Amino acid sequence: MADRTRSKTCWDEANRYLVGGVNSPVRAFSAVGSEPFFVMRAHGSRVYDIDGNSYIDYVCSWGPLILGHAPPAVVNAVAQAVAKGTSYGMPTPGETELARTIVEYVPSIEKVRLVNSGTEATMSAVRVARGFTGRNKIVKFAGCYHGHVDPLLVKAGSGATTLGVPSSPGVPDGCTRDTIVLPYNDVEAVRAAFTQDGREIAAAIVEPVAGNMGVVPPRSGFLEELRTQTSAYDSVLIFDEVMTGFRVSRGGAQELYGITPDITTLGKIIGGGLPVGAYGGKREIMDAVAPIGPVYQAGTLSGNPLAVAAGKATLEALSSAKVYEKLEARSFLLEEGLRRAASKSRTEVSFSRVGSMMTVFFTSEDVFDYESALRCDTKRFAKFFRAMLDGGISIAPSQFEAAFVSTAHSRRDIDATILAAEKAFQAA
Ligand code: PMP
């Protein structure tokens, strides 16, 4: 087993001063009965801990690093930007350039507003949808995560149409009273909810490929039905593409499945590893936002020049279709290899992949919604995770996350990963 003595010391110290030792809960590794390694640096496909161990990294900062760690184009762009100042609180041409690139690649977005995180993007998108329609109710789907936004922080309810119960103390019932939680991929539930409440529904928000219960693709007809129902009732359709934007295809899941939402939320990749989020969509809806319209939303550091420089450099690198072909080819190799490794050790797993995001579910059954995801054997996943880490492979410390392949992952990386997985499946 790798020596992680220094990480252990840092972990003890971190727990004295930071809540749970971390600044975002999943990083605590508690779901896999382990403790995190502390990072010293990262380059390409690899991350190096402070004990000198190196790992092939499929966390990729939870999605943003589609070019791998420290790609020269992004590092140079940020270095040049920082020398000119870190923030001005005044407009810069770079913000317009990043916005123009987003609008070019994602045709459903006519106008965009930059914010600082995915959470801010979805929070603002819901506010605009409510302000624009003059309605309060929101439809969300069990197992979809949209950041820690009060009205969206609602657990899976049982039954077809469950009015939301907050899943965190500190979120008053009043905040989630207007949230309707439906099962993912359930066309009938969508129809029933709109038949009952359609005229009061401001928006439906969905991860068009779910990534926060593990990767769960939309079944044929699901996104179509959402589009049909929201259009029929003049509700706003929000695609939360914080994870899938510029990931599953350059134009996001909406390009892949050919469905046009009214508002899209973005984050992760568009910031190239710096804190950025964005929401954008139809001009008439976006013009409801201040300073043009009455819906208020603002940010001291929004459009920050360093973040914008990193985002622009990342999106420029994604301008060639070849990038996505390469990502698909590498991801396919990885999936095939993992399938072989699992069947060699007779491990019953179910694979789910859309482009360069994938999950190995520890269940033999098909995973298509939150309920079926919860049937996974998380204890076996935890063993798998720990064995992978010992084999030099870093995946997210939770069964309900995606693994991300970047352009920096080489064939050798993929081969090494498959080899480690053979042992890890046996250990599980
Ligand atoms: N939406 C989706 C689909 C996400 O995956 C995430 C983060 N994993 C968020 C929103 C929230 O983004 P952030 O963590 O940047 O606030």
Short mmCIF file of C-alpha atoms and ligand atoms in Angstrom, two decimals:
data_model
loop_
_atom_site.label_atom_id
_atom_site.label_comp_id
_atom_site.label_asym_id
_atom_site.label_seq_id
_atom_site.Cartn_x
_atom_site.Cartn_y
_atom_site.Cartn_z
CA MET A 1 0.00 0.00 0.00
CA ALA A 2 1.26 3.49 -0.82
CA ASP A 3 2.71 5.48 2.05
CA ARG A 4 0.48 8.48 2.80
CA THR A 5 2.01 9.57 6.11
CA ARG A 6 2.28 13.23 5.17
CA SER A 7 -1.28 13.30 3.90
CA LYS A 8 -2.39 11.82 7.20
CA THR A 9 -0.59 14.60 9.13
CA CYS A 10 -2.17 17.27 6.90
CA TRP A 11 -5.57 15.64 7.31
CA ASP A 12 -5.36 15.82 11.11
CA GLU A 13 -4.32 19.45 10.91
CA ALA A 14 -7.03 20.28 8.36
CA ASN A 15 -9.68 18.83 10.64
CA ARG A 16 -8.69 21.26 13.37
CA TYR A 17 -9.44 24.31 11.26
CA LEU A 18 -11.68 23.36 8.37
CA VAL A 19 -15.14 21.87 8.76
CA GLY A 20 -14.60 18.16 8.25
CA GLY A 21 -11.12 18.99 6.95
CA VAL A 22 -12.44 20.08 3.56
CA ASN A 23 -14.15 22.88 1.67
CA SER A 24 -16.59 20.60 -0.16
CA PRO A 25 -18.03 17.49 1.52
CA VAL A 26 -17.29 14.76 -1.04
CA ARG A 27 -13.56 15.46 -0.77
CA ALA A 28 -13.57 13.95 2.73
CA PHE A 29 -13.65 10.38 1.27
CA SER A 30 -16.12 9.39 3.99
CA ALA A 31 -18.34 7.49 1.54
CA VAL A 32 -15.48 5.07 0.85
CA GLY A 33 -14.25 4.63 4.41
CA SER A 34 -10.97 6.32 3.65
CA GLU A 35 -9.06 9.57 4.06
CA PRO A 36 -8.08 11.94 1.28
CA PHE A 37 -4.61 12.31 -0.13
CA PHE A 38 -3.30 15.87 -0.18
CA VAL A 39 -2.23 17.19 -3.54
CA MET A 40 1.09 18.85 -4.22
CA ARG A 41 0.76 19.38 -7.94
CA ALA A 42 -0.80 17.93 -11.06
CA HIS A 43 0.22 17.68 -14.67
CA GLY A 44 -1.50 16.18 -17.72
CA SER A 45 -3.38 13.06 -16.65
CA ARG A 46 -1.57 12.79 -13.33
CA VAL A 47 -1.97 14.17 -9.89
CA TYR A 48 0.86 13.97 -7.32
CA ASP A 49 0.34 13.82 -3.58
CA ILE A 50 2.58 15.30 -0.91
CA ASP A 51 4.02 11.86 -0.08
CA GLY A 52 5.36 11.56 -3.62
CA ASN A 53 2.72 9.13 -4.92
CA SER A 54 1.32 9.72 -8.37
CA TYR A 55 -2.14 8.81 -9.62
CA ILE A 56 -3.77 8.73 -13.03
CA ASP A 57 -6.62 11.11 -12.37
CA TYR A 58 -10.22 10.57 -13.51
CA VAL A 59 -11.67 13.13 -11.09
CA CYS A 60 -10.23 15.99 -13.15
CA SER A 61 -11.40 18.49 -10.54
CA TRP A 62 -14.92 16.96 -10.84
CA GLY A 63 -15.20 17.73 -14.52
CA PRO A 64 -13.64 21.04 -15.53
CA LEU A 65 -10.28 19.70 -16.69
CA ILE A 66 -11.18 18.31 -20.10
CA LEU A 67 -7.63 19.13 -21.27
CA GLY A 68 -6.04 17.51 -18.22
CA HIS A 69 -4.05 19.33 -15.56
CA ALA A 70 -2.04 22.45 -16.26
CA PRO A 71 -2.35 22.50 -20.06
CA PRO A 72 0.23 25.03 -21.34
CA ALA A 73 -2.34 27.11 -23.26
CA VAL A 74 -4.42 27.66 -20.11
CA VAL A 75 -1.45 28.19 -17.80
CA ASN A 76 0.02 30.80 -20.18
CA ALA A 77 -3.30 32.58 -20.61
CA VAL A 78 -3.76 32.85 -16.84
CA ALA A 79 -0.14 33.92 -16.30
CA GLN A 80 -0.50 36.69 -18.84
CA ALA A 81 -3.79 37.80 -17.34
CA VAL A 82 -2.60 37.85 -13.74
CA ALA A 83 0.31 40.12 -14.58
CA LYS A 84 -2.25 42.72 -15.66
CA GLY A 85 -4.27 42.61 -12.45
CA THR A 86 -6.55 40.12 -10.75
CA SER A 87 -9.89 41.88 -10.89
CA TYR A 88 -11.22 45.29 -11.94
CA GLY A 89 -14.94 45.28 -11.28
CA MET A 90 -15.25 46.94 -14.68
CA PRO A 91 -16.01 45.37 -18.08
CA THR A 92 -13.22 43.74 -20.11
CA PRO A 93 -13.23 42.62 -23.77
CA GLY A 94 -12.43 39.05 -22.66
CA GLU A 95 -15.87 38.65 -21.06
CA THR A 96 -17.55 39.42 -24.38
CA GLU A 97 -15.20 37.04 -26.20
CA LEU A 98 -16.00 34.17 -23.83
CA ALA A 99 -19.72 34.95 -24.09
CA ARG A 100 -19.49 35.07 -27.90
CA THR A 101 -17.78 31.67 -27.98
CA ILE A 102 -20.48 30.18 -25.75
CA VAL A 103 -23.22 31.65 -27.95
CA GLU A 104 -21.50 30.30 -31.09
CA TYR A 105 -21.17 26.78 -29.76
CA VAL A 106 -24.53 26.53 -28.00
CA PRO A 107 -27.11 27.97 -30.41
CA SER A 108 -29.98 27.93 -27.90
CA ILE A 109 -28.06 30.58 -25.95
CA GLU A 110 -28.57 34.04 -27.41
CA LYS A 111 -27.39 36.00 -24.39
CA VAL A 112 -25.34 34.96 -21.42
CA ARG A 113 -24.48 36.12 -17.89
CA LEU A 114 -21.24 34.96 -16.26
CA VAL A 115 -21.25 34.03 -12.57
CA ASN A 116 -18.78 32.28 -10.27
CA SER A 117 -20.06 28.72 -9.83
CA GLY A 118 -22.57 26.19 -11.08
CA THR A 119 -24.66 26.77 -7.98
CA GLU A 120 -24.92 30.45 -8.76
CA ALA A 121 -25.87 29.66 -12.34
CA THR A 122 -28.78 27.37 -11.45
CA MET A 123 -29.94 29.61 -8.60
CA SER A 124 -30.09 32.54 -11.00
CA ALA A 125 -31.68 30.54 -13.81
CA VAL A 126 -34.54 29.52 -11.51
CA ARG A 127 -35.00 33.11 -10.35
CA VAL A 128 -35.15 34.38 -13.95
CA ALA A 129 -37.61 31.66 -14.92
CA ARG A 130 -39.83 32.59 -12.00
CA GLY A 131 -39.50 36.31 -12.66
CA PHE A 132 -40.16 35.91 -16.37
CA THR A 133 -43.22 33.68 -16.02
CA GLY A 134 -44.61 35.18 -12.82
CA ARG A 135 -45.04 31.63 -11.50
CA ASN A 136 -43.45 29.83 -8.54
CA LYS A 137 -43.46 26.07 -9.05
CA ILE A 138 -40.32 24.27 -10.20
CA VAL A 139 -40.03 20.71 -11.47
CA LYS A 140 -36.82 18.86 -10.67
CA PHE A 141 -35.80 15.23 -10.87
CA ALA A 142 -34.73 12.91 -8.09
CA GLY A 143 -31.02 12.23 -8.21
CA CYS A 144 -30.24 15.39 -10.19
CA TYR A 145 -27.96 17.80 -8.36
CA HIS A 146 -28.05 21.46 -9.29
CA GLY A 147 -25.73 22.84 -6.64
CA HIS A 148 -26.71 23.72 -3.09
CA VAL A 149 -29.56 26.03 -4.10
CA ASP A 150 -32.32 26.09 -1.44
CA PRO A 151 -35.35 25.26 -3.62
CA LEU A 152 -33.38 22.60 -5.50
CA LEU A 153 -31.92 20.90 -2.45
CA VAL A 154 -34.70 18.39 -2.26
CA LYS A 155 -34.40 14.67 -1.75
CA ALA A 156 -36.05 12.09 -3.92
CA GLY A 157 -39.67 11.82 -2.99
CA SER A 158 -41.56 8.58 -3.41
CA GLY A 159 -44.49 8.30 -5.75
CA ALA A 160 -45.01 10.04 -9.03
CA THR A 161 -45.46 13.62 -7.90
CA THR A 162 -44.10 14.42 -4.50
CA LEU A 163 -44.03 17.96 -3.22
CA GLY A 164 -40.55 18.69 -1.99
CA VAL A 165 -39.31 18.12 1.52
CA PRO A 166 -36.00 19.86 2.23
CA SER A 167 -33.09 17.43 2.41
CA SER A 168 -30.91 19.73 4.51
CA PRO A 169 -31.60 21.45 7.82
CA GLY A 170 -31.50 25.18 7.28
CA VAL A 171 -33.70 25.02 4.20
CA PRO A 172 -37.15 26.16 5.34
CA ASP A 173 -40.18 24.25 4.09
CA GLY A 174 -41.26 27.49 2.45
CA CYS A 175 -38.25 27.34 0.12
CA THR A 176 -39.09 23.89 -1.21
CA ARG A 177 -42.88 24.01 -1.03
CA ASP A 178 -43.00 24.91 -4.71
CA THR A 179 -40.54 22.23 -5.80
CA ILE A 180 -42.07 19.18 -7.48
CA VAL A 181 -39.73 16.19 -7.50
CA LEU A 182 -40.24 13.59 -10.23
CA PRO A 183 -38.40 10.36 -11.04
CA TYR A 184 -35.75 10.76 -13.74
CA ASN A 185 -36.61 9.22 -17.10
CA ASP A 186 -40.29 8.90 -16.19
CA VAL A 187 -42.30 10.28 -19.09
CA GLU A 188 -45.66 9.50 -17.47
CA ALA A 189 -44.72 11.40 -14.32
CA VAL A 190 -43.77 14.44 -16.40
CA ARG A 191 -47.09 14.34 -18.23
CA ALA A 192 -49.08 13.91 -15.00
CA ALA A 193 -47.27 16.76 -13.23
CA PHE A 194 -47.93 19.19 -16.07
CA THR A 195 -51.54 18.07 -16.45
CA GLN A 196 -52.07 18.81 -12.78
CA ASP A 197 -49.99 21.96 -12.25
CA GLY A 198 -48.78 23.09 -15.69
CA ARG A 199 -50.20 26.62 -15.47
CA GLU A 200 -48.31 27.20 -12.21
CA ILE A 201 -44.98 25.70 -13.25
CA ALA A 202 -42.33 28.34 -13.89
CA ALA A 203 -39.66 25.89 -15.00
CA ALA A 204 -38.47 22.34 -15.26
CA ILE A 205 -34.77 21.93 -14.52
CA VAL A 206 -32.94 18.77 -15.53
CA GLU A 207 -29.47 17.37 -16.03
CA PRO A 208 -29.96 16.23 -19.65
CA VAL A 209 -27.45 13.49 -18.88
CA ALA A 210 -27.55 12.93 -15.15
CA GLY A 211 -24.10 12.89 -13.63
CA ASN A 212 -24.80 13.22 -9.94
CA MET A 213 -26.30 9.79 -9.29
CA GLY A 214 -23.54 8.31 -11.39
CA VAL A 215 -23.92 8.74 -15.14
CA VAL A 216 -27.52 8.11 -16.16
CA PRO A 217 -28.38 8.93 -19.78
CA PRO A 218 -31.84 10.14 -20.73
CA ARG A 219 -34.05 7.42 -22.16
CA SER A 220 -35.39 8.04 -25.60
CA GLY A 221 -38.47 10.27 -25.33
CA PHE A 222 -37.74 11.70 -21.87
CA LEU A 223 -36.18 15.03 -22.86
CA GLU A 224 -38.60 15.23 -25.80
CA GLU A 225 -41.59 14.95 -23.43
CA LEU A 226 -40.12 17.60 -21.16
CA ARG A 227 -39.77 19.92 -24.14
CA THR A 228 -43.31 19.19 -25.29
CA GLN A 229 -44.90 19.75 -21.88
CA THR A 230 -42.94 22.89 -20.98
CA SER A 231 -43.79 24.38 -24.37
CA ALA A 232 -47.47 23.46 -24.06
CA TYR A 233 -47.71 25.25 -20.69
CA ASP A 234 -45.34 28.15 -21.45
CA SER A 235 -42.96 26.95 -18.75
CA VAL A 236 -39.22 27.49 -19.06
CA LEU A 237 -37.10 24.42 -19.82
CA ILE A 238 -33.73 24.68 -18.07
CA PHE A 239 -30.98 22.28 -19.06
CA ASP A 240 -28.38 22.17 -16.33
CA GLU A 241 -25.29 21.53 -18.43
CA VAL A 242 -22.80 22.49 -15.73
CA MET A 243 -21.29 19.03 -16.12
CA THR A 244 -22.31 18.07 -19.67
CA GLY A 245 -21.63 21.42 -21.36
CA PHE A 246 -18.61 21.14 -23.70
CA ARG A 247 -18.18 17.61 -22.26
CA VAL A 248 -20.53 15.16 -23.97
CA SER A 249 -20.23 17.20 -27.15
CA ARG A 250 -19.07 20.74 -27.87
CA GLY A 251 -22.67 21.95 -27.95
CA GLY A 252 -23.50 19.94 -24.83
CA ALA A 253 -26.21 17.33 -24.31
CA GLN A 254 -28.68 19.55 -26.16
CA GLU A 255 -26.62 19.12 -29.32
CA LEU A 256 -26.18 15.39 -28.74
CA TYR A 257 -29.91 14.73 -28.31
CA GLY A 258 -31.23 17.53 -30.51
CA ILE A 259 -33.43 19.20 -27.90
CA THR A 260 -33.46 22.98 -27.49
CA PRO A 261 -33.93 24.29 -23.94
CA ASP A 262 -34.94 27.85 -23.09
CA ILE A 263 -32.17 28.40 -20.55
CA THR A 264 -28.87 26.55 -20.15
CA THR A 265 -26.64 26.62 -17.11
CA LEU A 266 -22.93 26.07 -17.53
CA GLY A 267 -19.87 25.85 -15.27
CA LYS A 268 -16.87 23.55 -14.89
CA ILE A 269 -15.25 23.39 -18.38
CA ILE A 270 -16.06 27.01 -19.33
CA GLY A 271 -13.81 28.13 -16.47
CA GLY A 272 -10.90 25.85 -17.35
CA GLY A 273 -10.39 25.03 -13.66
CA LEU A 274 -11.05 28.51 -12.30
CA PRO A 275 -14.32 29.47 -10.62
CA VAL A 276 -16.86 30.26 -13.36
CA GLY A 277 -20.49 29.55 -14.04
CA ALA A 278 -22.89 30.93 -16.61
CA TYR A 279 -26.53 30.97 -17.49
CA GLY A 280 -27.93 31.96 -20.81
CA GLY A 281 -30.74 31.37 -23.22
CA LYS A 282 -33.44 33.05 -25.23
CA ARG A 283 -32.99 36.78 -25.54
CA GLU A 284 -36.50 37.58 -24.34
CA ILE A 285 -35.94 35.59 -21.13
CA MET A 286 -32.42 36.83 -20.46
CA ASP A 287 -33.52 40.43 -20.98
CA ALA A 288 -35.60 40.02 -17.82
CA VAL A 289 -32.29 40.19 -15.90
CA ALA A 290 -30.94 43.46 -14.44
CA PRO A 291 -29.81 45.96 -15.68
CA ILE A 292 -32.22 45.51 -18.62
CA GLY A 293 -35.02 43.84 -16.67
CA PRO A 294 -36.24 43.68 -13.09
CA VAL A 295 -34.82 40.27 -12.02
CA TYR A 296 -31.82 41.08 -9.84
CA GLN A 297 -28.56 39.15 -9.99
CA ALA A 298 -25.03 40.50 -9.54
CA GLY A 299 -21.45 39.54 -8.56
CA THR A 300 -18.32 41.37 -7.39
CA LEU A 301 -16.00 38.89 -9.12
CA SER A 302 -18.30 37.81 -11.98
CA GLY A 303 -16.43 37.80 -15.28
CA ASN A 304 -13.15 37.74 -13.38
CA PRO A 305 -10.27 38.27 -15.87
CA LEU A 306 -8.24 35.23 -14.73
CA ALA A 307 -11.23 32.92 -14.89
CA VAL A 308 -12.25 34.32 -18.27
CA ALA A 309 -8.70 33.84 -19.62
CA ALA A 310 -8.68 30.20 -18.49
CA GLY A 311 -12.14 29.62 -19.94
CA LYS A 312 -11.30 31.20 -23.29
CA ALA A 313 -8.10 29.19 -23.65
CA THR A 314 -9.96 25.98 -22.82
CA LEU A 315 -12.79 26.59 -25.28
CA GLU A 316 -10.29 27.55 -27.99
CA ALA A 317 -8.59 24.19 -27.52
CA LEU A 318 -11.97 22.51 -27.96
CA SER A 319 -12.72 24.21 -31.27
CA SER A 320 -11.60 21.25 -33.38
CA ALA A 321 -14.02 18.34 -33.81
CA LYS A 322 -10.98 16.05 -33.60
CA VAL A 323 -10.78 16.71 -29.86
CA TYR A 324 -14.13 15.07 -29.28
CA GLU A 325 -13.27 12.18 -31.61
CA LYS A 326 -10.15 11.56 -29.56
CA LEU A 327 -12.04 11.79 -26.27
CA GLU A 328 -14.63 9.31 -27.56
CA ALA A 329 -11.96 6.88 -28.78
CA ARG A 330 -10.07 6.96 -25.47
CA SER A 331 -13.24 6.68 -23.42
CA PHE A 332 -14.46 3.77 -25.55
CA LEU A 333 -11.14 1.96 -24.99
CA LEU A 334 -11.44 2.52 -21.26
CA GLU A 335 -15.03 1.29 -21.13
CA GLU A 336 -14.22 -1.84 -23.16
CA GLY A 337 -11.19 -2.59 -21.01
CA LEU A 338 -13.12 -2.14 -17.78
CA ARG A 339 -15.88 -4.41 -19.07
CA ARG A 340 -13.30 -7.11 -19.85
CA ALA A 341 -11.65 -6.64 -16.45
CA ALA A 342 -15.00 -6.96 -14.66
CA SER A 343 -16.07 -10.06 -16.54
CA LYS A 344 -12.66 -11.71 -15.95
CA SER A 345 -13.22 -11.46 -12.23
CA ARG A 346 -16.92 -12.26 -12.62
CA THR A 347 -17.85 -8.97 -10.99
CA GLU A 348 -21.45 -8.01 -11.69
CA VAL A 349 -21.44 -4.40 -12.72
CA SER A 350 -23.39 -2.19 -15.04
CA PHE A 351 -21.60 0.37 -17.20
CA SER A 352 -22.88 3.74 -18.17
CA ARG A 353 -21.07 6.13 -20.46
CA VAL A 354 -21.88 9.20 -22.52
CA GLY A 355 -18.75 10.43 -24.30
CA SER A 356 -15.98 11.08 -21.81
CA MET A 357 -18.08 10.72 -18.65
CA MET A 358 -18.78 7.27 -17.26
CA THR A 359 -19.72 5.28 -14.16
CA VAL A 360 -19.23 1.66 -13.18
CA PHE A 361 -22.27 0.79 -11.08
CA PHE A 362 -21.90 -2.12 -8.67
CA THR A 363 -25.17 -3.72 -9.64
CA SER A 364 -26.09 -6.12 -12.41
CA GLU A 365 -29.31 -4.23 -13.07
CA ASP A 366 -29.85 -1.37 -15.43
CA VAL A 367 -29.54 2.04 -13.73
CA PHE A 368 -32.03 4.52 -15.16
CA ASP A 369 -33.12 6.68 -12.21
CA TYR A 370 -32.29 7.51 -8.59
CA GLU A 371 -34.07 4.48 -7.12
CA SER A 372 -32.20 2.05 -9.35
CA ALA A 373 -28.90 3.87 -8.66
CA LEU A 374 -29.47 3.45 -4.93
CA ARG A 375 -29.62 -0.33 -5.40
CA CYS A 376 -25.84 -0.36 -6.02
CA ASP A 377 -23.60 -2.10 -3.53
CA THR A 378 -21.70 0.88 -2.16
CA LYS A 379 -19.58 -1.32 0.13
CA ARG A 380 -18.17 -3.13 -2.88
CA PHE A 381 -17.63 0.17 -4.63
CA ALA A 382 -15.67 1.37 -1.59
CA LYS A 383 -13.38 -1.66 -1.81
CA PHE A 384 -12.97 -1.09 -5.53
CA PHE A 385 -12.16 2.56 -4.94
CA ARG A 386 -9.48 1.81 -2.33
CA ALA A 387 -7.89 -0.86 -4.50
CA MET A 388 -7.82 1.52 -7.46
CA LEU A 389 -6.15 4.18 -5.35
CA ASP A 390 -3.54 1.68 -4.20
CA GLY A 391 -3.05 0.78 -7.85
CA GLY A 392 -2.31 4.44 -8.65
CA ILE A 393 -5.71 5.40 -10.06
CA SER A 394 -7.77 8.25 -8.67
CA ILE A 395 -11.52 8.06 -9.24
CA ALA A 396 -14.20 10.02 -7.41
CA PRO A 397 -14.70 8.73 -3.86
CA SER A 398 -18.37 7.94 -4.38
CA GLN A 399 -20.43 5.43 -6.35
CA PHE A 400 -22.69 8.27 -7.47
CA GLU A 401 -20.20 10.29 -9.48
CA ALA A 402 -18.78 10.30 -12.98
CA ALA A 403 -15.25 9.46 -14.05
CA PHE A 404 -13.91 11.98 -16.55
CA VAL A 405 -11.50 11.24 -19.38
CA SER A 406 -9.42 14.18 -20.61
CA THR A 407 -7.41 14.76 -23.76
CA ALA A 408 -4.30 14.25 -21.62
CA HIS A 409 -5.15 10.59 -20.92
CA SER A 410 -2.87 8.53 -23.16
CA ARG A 411 -3.34 4.96 -24.36
CA ARG A 412 -0.73 3.95 -21.82
CA ASP A 413 -2.76 5.61 -19.08
CA ILE A 414 -5.84 3.71 -20.20
CA ASP A 415 -3.94 0.39 -20.31
CA ALA A 416 -2.52 1.01 -16.83
CA THR A 417 -6.00 1.82 -15.56
CA ILE A 418 -7.47 -1.39 -16.96
CA LEU A 419 -4.67 -3.41 -15.37
CA ALA A 420 -5.28 -1.80 -11.99
CA ALA A 421 -9.03 -2.34 -12.40
CA GLU A 422 -8.53 -6.10 -12.93
CA LYS A 423 -7.04 -6.32 -9.45
CA ALA A 424 -9.53 -3.86 -7.97
CA PHE A 425 -12.53 -5.83 -9.27
CA GLN A 426 -11.08 -8.92 -7.63
CA ALA A 427 -10.60 -7.02 -4.37
CA ALA A 428 -14.22 -5.87 -4.52
N1 PMP B 1 -25.15 21.43 -11.62
C1 PMP B 1 -24.55 20.28 -11.90
C2 PMP B 1 -25.13 19.39 -12.95
C3 PMP B 1 -23.39 19.90 -11.22
O1 PMP B 1 -22.80 18.73 -11.53
C4 PMP B 1 -22.85 20.76 -10.25
C5 PMP B 1 -21.59 20.42 -9.49
N2 PMP B 1 -21.18 19.13 -9.51
C6 PMP B 1 -23.50 21.96 -9.99
C7 PMP B 1 -24.65 22.28 -10.70
C8 PMP B 1 -22.98 22.92 -8.98
O2 PMP B 1 -21.82 23.51 -9.43
P1 PMP B 1 -20.78 24.16 -8.39
O3 PMP B 1 -20.20 23.03 -7.60
O4 PMP B 1 -19.78 24.85 -9.28
O5 PMP B 1 -21.54 25.13 -7.56
#
